[in-house]
Coordinates of C-alpha atoms in Angstrom, one line a residue:
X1 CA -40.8 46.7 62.9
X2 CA -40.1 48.5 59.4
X3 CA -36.7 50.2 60.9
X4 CA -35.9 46.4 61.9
X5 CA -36.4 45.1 58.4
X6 CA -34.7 48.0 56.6
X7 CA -31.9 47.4 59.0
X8 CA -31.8 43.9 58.3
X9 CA -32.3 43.9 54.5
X10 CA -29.0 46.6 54.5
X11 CA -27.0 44.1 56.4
X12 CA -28.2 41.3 53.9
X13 CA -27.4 42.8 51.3
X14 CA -24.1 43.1 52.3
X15 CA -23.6 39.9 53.3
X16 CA -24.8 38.2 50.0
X17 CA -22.4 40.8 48.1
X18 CA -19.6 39.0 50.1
X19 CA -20.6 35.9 50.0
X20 CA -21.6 35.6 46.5
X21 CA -18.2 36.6 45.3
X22 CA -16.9 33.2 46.2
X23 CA -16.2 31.4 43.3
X24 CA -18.2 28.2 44.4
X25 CA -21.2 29.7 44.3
X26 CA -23.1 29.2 40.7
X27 CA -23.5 31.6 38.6
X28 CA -25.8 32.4 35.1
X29 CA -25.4 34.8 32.3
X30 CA -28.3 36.8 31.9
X31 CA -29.9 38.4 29.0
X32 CA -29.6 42.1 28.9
X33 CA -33.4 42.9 30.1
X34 CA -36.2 46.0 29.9
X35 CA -38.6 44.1 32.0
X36 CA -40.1 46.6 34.8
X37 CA -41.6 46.1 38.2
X38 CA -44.4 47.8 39.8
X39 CA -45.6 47.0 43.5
X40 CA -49.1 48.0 44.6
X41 CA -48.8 51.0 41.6
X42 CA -45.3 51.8 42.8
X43 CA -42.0 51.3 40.3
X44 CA -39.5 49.1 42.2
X45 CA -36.0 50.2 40.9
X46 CA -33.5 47.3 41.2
X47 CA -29.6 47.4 40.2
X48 CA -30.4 43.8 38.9
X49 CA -33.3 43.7 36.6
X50 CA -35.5 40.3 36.4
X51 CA -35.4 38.2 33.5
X52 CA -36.9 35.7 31.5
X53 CA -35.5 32.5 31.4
X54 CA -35.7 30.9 27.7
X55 CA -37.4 28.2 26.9
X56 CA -39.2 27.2 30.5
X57 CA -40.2 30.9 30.4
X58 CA -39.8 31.4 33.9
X59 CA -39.6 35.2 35.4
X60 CA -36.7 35.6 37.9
X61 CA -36.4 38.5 39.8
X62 CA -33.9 40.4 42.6
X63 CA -34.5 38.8 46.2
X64 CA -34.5 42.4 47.2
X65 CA -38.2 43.0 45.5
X66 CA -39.1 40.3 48.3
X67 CA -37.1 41.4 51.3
X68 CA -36.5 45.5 51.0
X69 CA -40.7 45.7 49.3
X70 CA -42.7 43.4 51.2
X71 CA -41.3 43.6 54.8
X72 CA -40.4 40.0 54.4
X73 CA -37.3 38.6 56.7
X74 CA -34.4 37.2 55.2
X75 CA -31.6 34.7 55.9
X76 CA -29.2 33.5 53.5
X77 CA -26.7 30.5 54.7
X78 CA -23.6 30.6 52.9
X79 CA -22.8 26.9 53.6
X80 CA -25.3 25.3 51.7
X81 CA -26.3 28.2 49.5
X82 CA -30.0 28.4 50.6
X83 CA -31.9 31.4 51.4
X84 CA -35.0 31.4 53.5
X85 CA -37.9 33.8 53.4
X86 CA -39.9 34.6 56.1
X87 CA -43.5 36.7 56.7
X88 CA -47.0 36.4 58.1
X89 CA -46.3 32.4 59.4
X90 CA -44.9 31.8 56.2
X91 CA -41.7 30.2 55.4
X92 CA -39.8 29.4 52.5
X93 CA -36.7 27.7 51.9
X94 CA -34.9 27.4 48.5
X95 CA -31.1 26.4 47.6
X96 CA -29.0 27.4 44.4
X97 CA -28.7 24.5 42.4
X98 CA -31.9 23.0 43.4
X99 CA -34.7 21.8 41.7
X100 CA -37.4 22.3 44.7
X101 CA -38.3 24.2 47.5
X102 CA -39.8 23.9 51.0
X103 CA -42.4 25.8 51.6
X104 CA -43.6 25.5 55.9
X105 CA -41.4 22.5 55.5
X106 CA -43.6 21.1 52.1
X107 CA -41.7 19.8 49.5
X108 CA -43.1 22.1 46.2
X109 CA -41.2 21.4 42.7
X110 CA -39.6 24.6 41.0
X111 CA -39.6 25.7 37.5
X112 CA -36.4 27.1 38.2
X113 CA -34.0 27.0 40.7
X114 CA -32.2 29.8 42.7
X115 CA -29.2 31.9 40.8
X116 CA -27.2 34.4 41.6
X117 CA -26.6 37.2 39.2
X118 CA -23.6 39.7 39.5
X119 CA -23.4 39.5 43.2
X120 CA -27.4 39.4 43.7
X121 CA -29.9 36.5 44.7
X122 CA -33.0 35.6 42.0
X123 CA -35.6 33.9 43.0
X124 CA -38.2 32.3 40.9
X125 CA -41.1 35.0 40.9
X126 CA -44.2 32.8 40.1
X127 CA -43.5 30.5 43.0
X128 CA -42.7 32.9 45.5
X129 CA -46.0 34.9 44.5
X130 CA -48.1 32.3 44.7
X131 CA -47.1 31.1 48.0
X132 CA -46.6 34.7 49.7
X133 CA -50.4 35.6 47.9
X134 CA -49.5 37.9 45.5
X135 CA -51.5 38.8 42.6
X136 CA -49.0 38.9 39.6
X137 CA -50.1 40.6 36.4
X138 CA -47.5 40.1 33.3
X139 CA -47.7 42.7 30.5
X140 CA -45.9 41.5 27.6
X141 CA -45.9 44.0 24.9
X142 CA -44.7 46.4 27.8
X143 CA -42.3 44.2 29.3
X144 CA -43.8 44.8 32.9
X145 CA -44.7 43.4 36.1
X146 CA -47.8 44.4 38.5
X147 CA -47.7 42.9 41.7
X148 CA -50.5 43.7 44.6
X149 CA -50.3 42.4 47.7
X150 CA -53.8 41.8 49.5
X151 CA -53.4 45.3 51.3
X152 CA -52.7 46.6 47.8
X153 CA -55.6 44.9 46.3
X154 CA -58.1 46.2 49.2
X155 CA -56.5 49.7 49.0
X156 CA -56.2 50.2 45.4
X157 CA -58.8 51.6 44.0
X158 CA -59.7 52.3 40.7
X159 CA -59.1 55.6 39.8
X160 CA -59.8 56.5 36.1
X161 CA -60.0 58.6 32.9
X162 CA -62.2 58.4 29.8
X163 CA -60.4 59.3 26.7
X164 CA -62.4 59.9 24.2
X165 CA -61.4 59.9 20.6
X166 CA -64.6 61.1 19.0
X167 CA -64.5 64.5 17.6
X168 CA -60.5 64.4 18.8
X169 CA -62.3 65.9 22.5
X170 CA -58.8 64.3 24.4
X171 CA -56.8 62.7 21.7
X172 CA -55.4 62.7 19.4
X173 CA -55.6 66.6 18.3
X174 CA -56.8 66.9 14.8
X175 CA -53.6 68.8 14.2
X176 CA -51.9 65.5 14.2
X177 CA -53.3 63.8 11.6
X178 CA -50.8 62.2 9.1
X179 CA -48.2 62.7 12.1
X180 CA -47.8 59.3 13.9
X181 CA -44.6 61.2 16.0
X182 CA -46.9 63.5 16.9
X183 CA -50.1 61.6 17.9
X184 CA -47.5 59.5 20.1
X185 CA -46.1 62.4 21.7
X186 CA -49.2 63.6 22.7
X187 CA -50.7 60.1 24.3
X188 CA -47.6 59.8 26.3
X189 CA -47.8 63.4 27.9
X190 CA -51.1 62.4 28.3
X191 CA -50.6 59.5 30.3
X192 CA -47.7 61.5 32.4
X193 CA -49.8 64.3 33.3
X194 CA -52.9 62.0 34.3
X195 CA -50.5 59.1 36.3
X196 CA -49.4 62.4 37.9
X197 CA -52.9 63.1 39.6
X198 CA -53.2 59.7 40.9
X199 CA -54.8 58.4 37.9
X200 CA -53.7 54.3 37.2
X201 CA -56.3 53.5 34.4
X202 CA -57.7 54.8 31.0
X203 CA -60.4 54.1 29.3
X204 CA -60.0 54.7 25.9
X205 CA -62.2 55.0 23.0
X206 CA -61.2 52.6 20.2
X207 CA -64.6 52.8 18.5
X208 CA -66.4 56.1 18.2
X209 CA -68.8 55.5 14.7
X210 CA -68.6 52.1 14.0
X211 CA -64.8 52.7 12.7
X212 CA -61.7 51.2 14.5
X213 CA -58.2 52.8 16.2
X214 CA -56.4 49.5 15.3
X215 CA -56.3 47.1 12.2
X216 CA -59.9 45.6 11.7
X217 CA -61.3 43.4 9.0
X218 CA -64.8 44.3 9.8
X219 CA -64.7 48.1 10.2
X220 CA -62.9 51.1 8.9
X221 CA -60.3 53.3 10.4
X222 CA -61.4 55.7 12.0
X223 CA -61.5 59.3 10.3
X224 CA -60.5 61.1 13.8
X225 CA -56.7 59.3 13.4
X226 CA -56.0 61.2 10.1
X227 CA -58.9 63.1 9.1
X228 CA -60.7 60.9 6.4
X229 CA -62.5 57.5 7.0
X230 CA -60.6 54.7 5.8
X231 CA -57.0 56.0 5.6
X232 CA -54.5 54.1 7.5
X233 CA -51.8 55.6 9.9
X234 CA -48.3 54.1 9.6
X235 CA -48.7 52.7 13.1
X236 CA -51.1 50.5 15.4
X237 CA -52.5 53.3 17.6
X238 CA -54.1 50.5 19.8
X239 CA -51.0 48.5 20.1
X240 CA -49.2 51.5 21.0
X241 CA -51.3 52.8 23.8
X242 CA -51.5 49.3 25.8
X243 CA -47.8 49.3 25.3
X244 CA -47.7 52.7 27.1
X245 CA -50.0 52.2 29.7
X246 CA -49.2 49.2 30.9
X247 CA -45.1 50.3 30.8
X248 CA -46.3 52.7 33.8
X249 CA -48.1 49.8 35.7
X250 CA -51.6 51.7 34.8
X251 CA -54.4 49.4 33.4
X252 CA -55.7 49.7 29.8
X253 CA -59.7 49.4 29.0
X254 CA -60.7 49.5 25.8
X255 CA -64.2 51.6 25.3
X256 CA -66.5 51.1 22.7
X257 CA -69.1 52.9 21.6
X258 CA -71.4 49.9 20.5
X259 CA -74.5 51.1 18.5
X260 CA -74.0 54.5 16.9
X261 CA -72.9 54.5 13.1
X262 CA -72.4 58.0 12.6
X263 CA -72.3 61.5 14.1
X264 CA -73.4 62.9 11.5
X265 CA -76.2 62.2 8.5
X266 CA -74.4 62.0 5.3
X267 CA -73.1 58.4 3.7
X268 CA -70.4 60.2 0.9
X269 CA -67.5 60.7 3.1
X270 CA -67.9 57.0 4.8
X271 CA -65.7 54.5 4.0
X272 CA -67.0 51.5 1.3
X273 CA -66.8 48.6 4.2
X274 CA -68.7 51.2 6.5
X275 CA -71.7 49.1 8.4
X276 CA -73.8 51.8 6.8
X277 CA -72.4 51.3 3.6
X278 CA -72.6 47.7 3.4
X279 CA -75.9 47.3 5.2
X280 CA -77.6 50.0 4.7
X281 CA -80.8 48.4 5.9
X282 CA -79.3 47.9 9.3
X283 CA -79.0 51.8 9.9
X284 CA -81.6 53.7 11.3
X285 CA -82.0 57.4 11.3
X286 CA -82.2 59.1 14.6
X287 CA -82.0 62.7 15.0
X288 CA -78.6 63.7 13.0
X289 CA -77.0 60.5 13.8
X290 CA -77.0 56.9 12.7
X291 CA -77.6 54.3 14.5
X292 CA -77.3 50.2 14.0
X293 CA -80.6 48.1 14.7
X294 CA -80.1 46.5 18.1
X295 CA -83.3 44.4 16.9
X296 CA -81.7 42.8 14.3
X297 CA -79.3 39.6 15.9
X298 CA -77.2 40.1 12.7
X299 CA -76.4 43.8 13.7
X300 CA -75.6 43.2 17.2
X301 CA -73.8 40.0 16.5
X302 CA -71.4 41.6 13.9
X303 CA -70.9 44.5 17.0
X304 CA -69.9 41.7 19.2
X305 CA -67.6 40.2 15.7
X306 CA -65.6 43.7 16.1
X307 CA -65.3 44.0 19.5
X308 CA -64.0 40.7 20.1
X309 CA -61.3 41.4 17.4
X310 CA -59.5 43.2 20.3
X311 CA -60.3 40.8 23.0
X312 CA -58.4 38.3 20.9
X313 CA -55.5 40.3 19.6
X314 CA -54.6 42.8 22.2
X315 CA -53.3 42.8 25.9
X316 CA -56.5 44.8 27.1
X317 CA -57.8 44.8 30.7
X318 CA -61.5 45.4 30.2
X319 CA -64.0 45.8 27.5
X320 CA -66.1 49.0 28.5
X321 CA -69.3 50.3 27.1
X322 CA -70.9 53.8 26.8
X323 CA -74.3 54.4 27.2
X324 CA -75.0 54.3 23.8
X325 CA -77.7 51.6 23.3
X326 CA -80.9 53.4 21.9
X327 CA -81.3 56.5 21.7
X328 CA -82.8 58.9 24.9
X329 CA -85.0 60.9 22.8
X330 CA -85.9 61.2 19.4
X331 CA -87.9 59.0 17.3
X332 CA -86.5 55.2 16.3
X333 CA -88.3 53.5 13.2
X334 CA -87.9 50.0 13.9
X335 CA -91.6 49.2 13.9
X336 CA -91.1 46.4 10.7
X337 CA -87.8 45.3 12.9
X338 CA -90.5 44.7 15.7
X339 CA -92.8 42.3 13.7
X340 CA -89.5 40.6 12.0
X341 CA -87.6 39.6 15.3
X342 CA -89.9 39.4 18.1
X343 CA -89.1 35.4 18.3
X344 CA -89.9 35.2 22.4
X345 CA -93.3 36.9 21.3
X346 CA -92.8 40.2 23.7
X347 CA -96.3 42.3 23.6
X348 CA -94.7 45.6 24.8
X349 CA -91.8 47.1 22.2
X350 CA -90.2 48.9 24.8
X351 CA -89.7 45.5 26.5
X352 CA -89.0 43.8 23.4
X353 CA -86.0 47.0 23.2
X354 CA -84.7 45.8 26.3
X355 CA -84.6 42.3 26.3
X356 CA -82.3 43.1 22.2
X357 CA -80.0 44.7 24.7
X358 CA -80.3 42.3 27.3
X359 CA -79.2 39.9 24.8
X360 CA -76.7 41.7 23.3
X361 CA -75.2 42.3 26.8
X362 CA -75.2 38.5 27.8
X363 CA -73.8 37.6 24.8
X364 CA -70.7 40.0 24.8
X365 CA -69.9 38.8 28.1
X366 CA -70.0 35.0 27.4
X367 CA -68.0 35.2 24.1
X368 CA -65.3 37.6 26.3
X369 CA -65.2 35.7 29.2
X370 CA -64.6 32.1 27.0
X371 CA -61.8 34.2 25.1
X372 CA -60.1 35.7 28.1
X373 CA -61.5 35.1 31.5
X374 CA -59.0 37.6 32.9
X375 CA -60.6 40.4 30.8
X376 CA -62.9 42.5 32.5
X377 CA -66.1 43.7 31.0
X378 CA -67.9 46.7 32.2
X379 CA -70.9 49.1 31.2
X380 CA -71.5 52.6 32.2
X381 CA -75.2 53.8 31.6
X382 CA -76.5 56.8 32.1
X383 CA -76.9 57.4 36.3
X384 CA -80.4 57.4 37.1
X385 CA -82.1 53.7 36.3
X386 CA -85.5 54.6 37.8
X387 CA -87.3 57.3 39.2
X388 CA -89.3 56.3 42.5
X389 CA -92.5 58.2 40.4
X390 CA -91.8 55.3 37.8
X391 CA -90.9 52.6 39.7
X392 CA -90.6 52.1 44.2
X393 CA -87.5 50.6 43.9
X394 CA -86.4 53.6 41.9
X395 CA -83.9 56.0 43.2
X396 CA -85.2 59.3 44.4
X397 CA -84.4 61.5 41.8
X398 CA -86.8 63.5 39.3
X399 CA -84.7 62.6 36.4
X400 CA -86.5 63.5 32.5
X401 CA -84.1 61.1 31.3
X402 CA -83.5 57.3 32.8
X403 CA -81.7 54.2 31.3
X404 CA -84.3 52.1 31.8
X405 CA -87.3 54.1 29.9
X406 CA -85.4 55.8 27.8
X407 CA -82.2 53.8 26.7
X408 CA -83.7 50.7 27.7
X409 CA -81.0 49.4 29.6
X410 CA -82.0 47.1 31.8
X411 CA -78.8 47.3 34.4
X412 CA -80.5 45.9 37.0
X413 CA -80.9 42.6 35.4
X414 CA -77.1 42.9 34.1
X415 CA -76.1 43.3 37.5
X416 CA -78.3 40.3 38.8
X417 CA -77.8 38.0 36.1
X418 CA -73.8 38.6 36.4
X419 CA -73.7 39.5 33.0
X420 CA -71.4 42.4 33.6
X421 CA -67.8 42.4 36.0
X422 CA -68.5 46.2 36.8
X423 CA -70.7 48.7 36.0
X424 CA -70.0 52.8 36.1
X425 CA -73.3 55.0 36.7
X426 CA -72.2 58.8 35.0
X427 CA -73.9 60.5 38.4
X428 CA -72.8 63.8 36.7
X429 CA -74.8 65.7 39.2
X430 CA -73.7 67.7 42.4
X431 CA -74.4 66.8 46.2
X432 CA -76.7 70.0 46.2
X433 CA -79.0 69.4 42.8
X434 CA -82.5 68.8 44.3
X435 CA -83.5 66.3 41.4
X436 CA -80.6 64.5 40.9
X437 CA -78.5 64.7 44.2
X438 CA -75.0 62.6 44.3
X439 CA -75.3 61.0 47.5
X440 CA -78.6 59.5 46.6
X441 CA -77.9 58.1 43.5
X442 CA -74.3 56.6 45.0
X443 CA -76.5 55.3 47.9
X444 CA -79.1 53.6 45.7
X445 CA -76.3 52.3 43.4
X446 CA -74.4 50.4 46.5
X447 CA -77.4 48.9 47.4
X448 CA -77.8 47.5 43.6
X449 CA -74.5 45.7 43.6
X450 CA -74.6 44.8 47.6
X451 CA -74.3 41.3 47.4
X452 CA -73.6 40.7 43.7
X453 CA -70.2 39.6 42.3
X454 CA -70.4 43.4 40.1
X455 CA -67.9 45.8 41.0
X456 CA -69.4 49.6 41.6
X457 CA -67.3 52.5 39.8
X458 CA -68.8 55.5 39.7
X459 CA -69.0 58.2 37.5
X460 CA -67.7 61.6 38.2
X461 CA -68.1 65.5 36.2
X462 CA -65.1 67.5 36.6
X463 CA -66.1 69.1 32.6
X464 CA -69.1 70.6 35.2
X465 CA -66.6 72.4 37.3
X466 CA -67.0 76.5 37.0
X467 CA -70.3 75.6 35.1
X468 CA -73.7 77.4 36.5
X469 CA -75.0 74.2 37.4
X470 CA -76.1 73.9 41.2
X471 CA -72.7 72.6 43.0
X472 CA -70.5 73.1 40.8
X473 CA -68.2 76.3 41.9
X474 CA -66.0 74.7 43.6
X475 CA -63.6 72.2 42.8
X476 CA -63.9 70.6 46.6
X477 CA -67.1 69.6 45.4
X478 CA -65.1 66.1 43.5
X479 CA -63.3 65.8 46.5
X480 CA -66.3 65.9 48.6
X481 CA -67.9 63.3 46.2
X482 CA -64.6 60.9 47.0
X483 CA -64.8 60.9 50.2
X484 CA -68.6 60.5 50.7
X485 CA -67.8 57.0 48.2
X486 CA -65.6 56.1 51.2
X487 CA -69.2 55.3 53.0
X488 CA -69.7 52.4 50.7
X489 CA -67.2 49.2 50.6
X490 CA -69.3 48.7 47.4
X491 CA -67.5 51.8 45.5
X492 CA -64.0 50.2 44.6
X493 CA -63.2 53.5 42.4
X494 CA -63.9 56.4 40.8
X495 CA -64.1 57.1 36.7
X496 CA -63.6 60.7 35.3
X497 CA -65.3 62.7 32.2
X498 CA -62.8 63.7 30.5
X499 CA -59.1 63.5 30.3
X500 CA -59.3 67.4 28.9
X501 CA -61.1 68.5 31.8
X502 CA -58.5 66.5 34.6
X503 CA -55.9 68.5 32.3
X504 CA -57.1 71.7 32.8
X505 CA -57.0 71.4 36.2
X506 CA -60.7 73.0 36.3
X507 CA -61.0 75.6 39.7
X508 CA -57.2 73.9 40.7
X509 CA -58.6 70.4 40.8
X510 CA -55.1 68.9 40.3
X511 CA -53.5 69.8 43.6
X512 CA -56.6 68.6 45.5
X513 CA -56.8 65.6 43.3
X514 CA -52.7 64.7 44.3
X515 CA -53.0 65.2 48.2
X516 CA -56.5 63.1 48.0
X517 CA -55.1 60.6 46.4
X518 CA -51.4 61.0 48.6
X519 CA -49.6 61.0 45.1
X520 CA -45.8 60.5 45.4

């Protein structure tokens, strides 16, 4: 049936050549354009690119994206000018020149009619989408299409990379500071080298202390974009990356770390609108970092102020979160915060922790989802909720460390209350680690979303690789890991830590990551 189609689209095409150079038929000048196409994460290269329309601001692209990318059958009648698309019982009918179409014989109104551009058919994209069920994504600042079919959508998974910006791990280098060319350069061989492993979204860390890697008017710049807290590059770095990322049909989430201040003790070399500079008595002391009071509805609001900065002003795909909430070990003085803000009366303080998260969380979600519905908003806590010694509907795992009793993140309740649109357990641990084994913690994780509207990610360790960790001497052992997801409809796709490792193709990862993921 393919052969048949290619056949026919070849013999279309040369039909509508011919036919289209008769001088009846109408034609319109089109802007010269940079507007890019990619179908189900592939780049559709057309001799005709789409356009915008001014003023109705209606996207018209190359029949062949239709006809030669979907499988679709086409007919064009030279008579009346009219071409008809065909596929899955669905049939569309639309004529140069005029101002509706017929879709299975339905009279539908058109934004814009057919035209015919240097020999090739355009069809109105929105309406042919929408009635051949195609899920259209329109990047502006990148000037790019996505379009997934439902095939696509079933079959694409997320696969993704954490970049992380804090102590310049993946970018940028601290040898670019003060060089925007440079911190540019690097990004976009980033970007190459990762789309080149199958990779088609980041996850990038726009907040690593309570400091910013775009223009903020709550928080500083960051001091890992040109060394010193405070000191502004000659470029929006955020701006930039979506621009990138999206220009490769790849999908751009911006990570924040929400609570931690500082990495490090010392005030002096913060900037003077640092959070800990300008409310000091919302910082807490914890270990050798600094951490903002998730007690205190002031603190987490103005966290929730900074964040949605971006949501507003940027083309982002997702908000994500780390699993920096409270701290896993160490002491936290919030005792006074305790008697100051315990409004619902809560007699235990670790409970009274959780439910300042679980507030916190709820509250992001609602002020991003009334901003931008189309966002998605995601959280990726540490993997082990609950030990079964803890807690029956633990997982079976003997972890010292657990979300719930130690960073007090209450995921379950996220995931129940639909707080969150996906969440990412880090299950940094092998398939052969007695207390923390892979395939039990992806089992128990499935069976936490089954049912819910939350989307399951999960979190993968190639830093680990060549490490003396149990599993982790060979570098089938993240293959192995993908495929044993492939159990689970819950799993739609898999996150890695970090960038760096994926680049240093750890134990020749790279090569097993390409053929896994059948890159092109």
């Amino acid at each position: 049936m393919k052969l048949f189609y290619r056949s026919w689209f070849m013999i279309l095409s040369l039909v509508l050549c011919i036919s289209l150079l008769n001088p009846n038929v109408i034609t319109y000048a089109a802007k010269p354009s940079t507007i890019s196409i990619y179908l189900d994460g592939n780049k559709i290269n057309s001799d005709v690119p789409p356009y915008i329309i001014p003023k109705i601001n209606v996207t018209m692209v190359p029949l062949s994206v239709i006809s030669k990318n979907l499988g679709a059958g086409v007919s064009w009648l030279q008579k009346t000018k009219t071409v008809t698309i065909t596929q899955s019982g669905i049939t569309l009918s639309m004529t140069i020149g005029q101002k509706f179409a017929l879709a299975n014989g339905e009279r539908v109104n058109l934004d814009a009619t057919v035209q015919a551009i240097n020999g090739r058919v355009m069809v109105p994209l929105r309406f042919v989408s929408k009635q051949m069920n195609l899920n259209v994504t329109w990047y502006q600042s990148a000037q790019t299409i996505k379009l997934q079919t439902q095939e696509g959508l079933a079959d694409n998974s997320l696969k993704g990379a954490w970049v992380s910006t804090v102590y310049n791990l993946d970018w940028p280098s601290s040898k670019s500071y003060g060089n925007s060319t440079q911190q540019q350069q690097e990004y976009v061989q980033m970007l190459d080298e990762l789309q080149g492993m199958g990779i088609n979204t980041v996850f990038v860390q726009v907040r690593p202390s309570a400091d910013s890697f775009y223009p903020s008017n709550l928080v500083p710049w960051s001091r890992f974009l040109q060394g010193e807290q405070g000191l502004a590059p000659d470029y929006d770095p955020l701006a930039f990356m979506i621009e990138e990322t999206h220009r490769r049909g790849m999908e751009f989430h911006a990570w924040f770390n929400p609570f931690r201040a500082n990495t490090g003790e010392k005030t002096e070399e913060l900037a003077s609108n640092h959070v800990a500079v300008t409310h000091p008595e919302w910082i807490v002391q914890s270990g050798n970092k600094m951490y903002i009071n998730p007690g205190i509805p002031e603190a987490r609001q103005h966290i929730i102020d900074a964040i949605m900065e971006v949501v507003n002003n940027y083309e982002v795909d997702g908000v994500h979160l780390d699993d920096y909430f409270y701290p896993s070990s160490g002491a936290f003085a919030d005792d006074l915060t305790y008697l100051a803000y315990n409004d619902s009366q809560i007699l235990n303080k670790a409970d009274w922790r959780r439910d300042n998260i679980n507030r916190f969380v709820e509250q992001l979600g609602k002020s991003i989802h009334a901003a931008k519905p189309q966002v998605q908003f995601g959280i990726s806590p540490f993997g082990v909720w609950r030990n079964q010694s803890m807690d029956m509907t633990g997982s079976d795992t003997k972890a010292s460390v657990t979300a719930y009793d130690n960073m007090y993140a209450d995921v379950r309740t996220w995931i129940r209350q639909d707080w969150i649109d996906y969440v990412v357990p880090q299950i940094y641990w092998s398939l052969s680690l007695p207390i923390a084994r892979y395939d039990k913690l992806v089992d128990w994780w499935a069976n936490e979303v089954r049912g819910t509207k939350v989307d399951l990610y999960i979190g993968h360790a190639p830093y680990k690789l060549g490490t003396p960790e149990v599993g982790w001497n060979n570098a089938q052992e993240i293959i192995n890991q993908l495929k044993y997801n492939k159990n689970y409809f819950e799993v739609k796709g898999d996150i890695f830590f970090s960038a760096k490792d994926l680049r240093k193709n750890p134990l020749g990862l790279i090569p097993l990551l390409q053929a896994y993921y059948k890159v092109r």
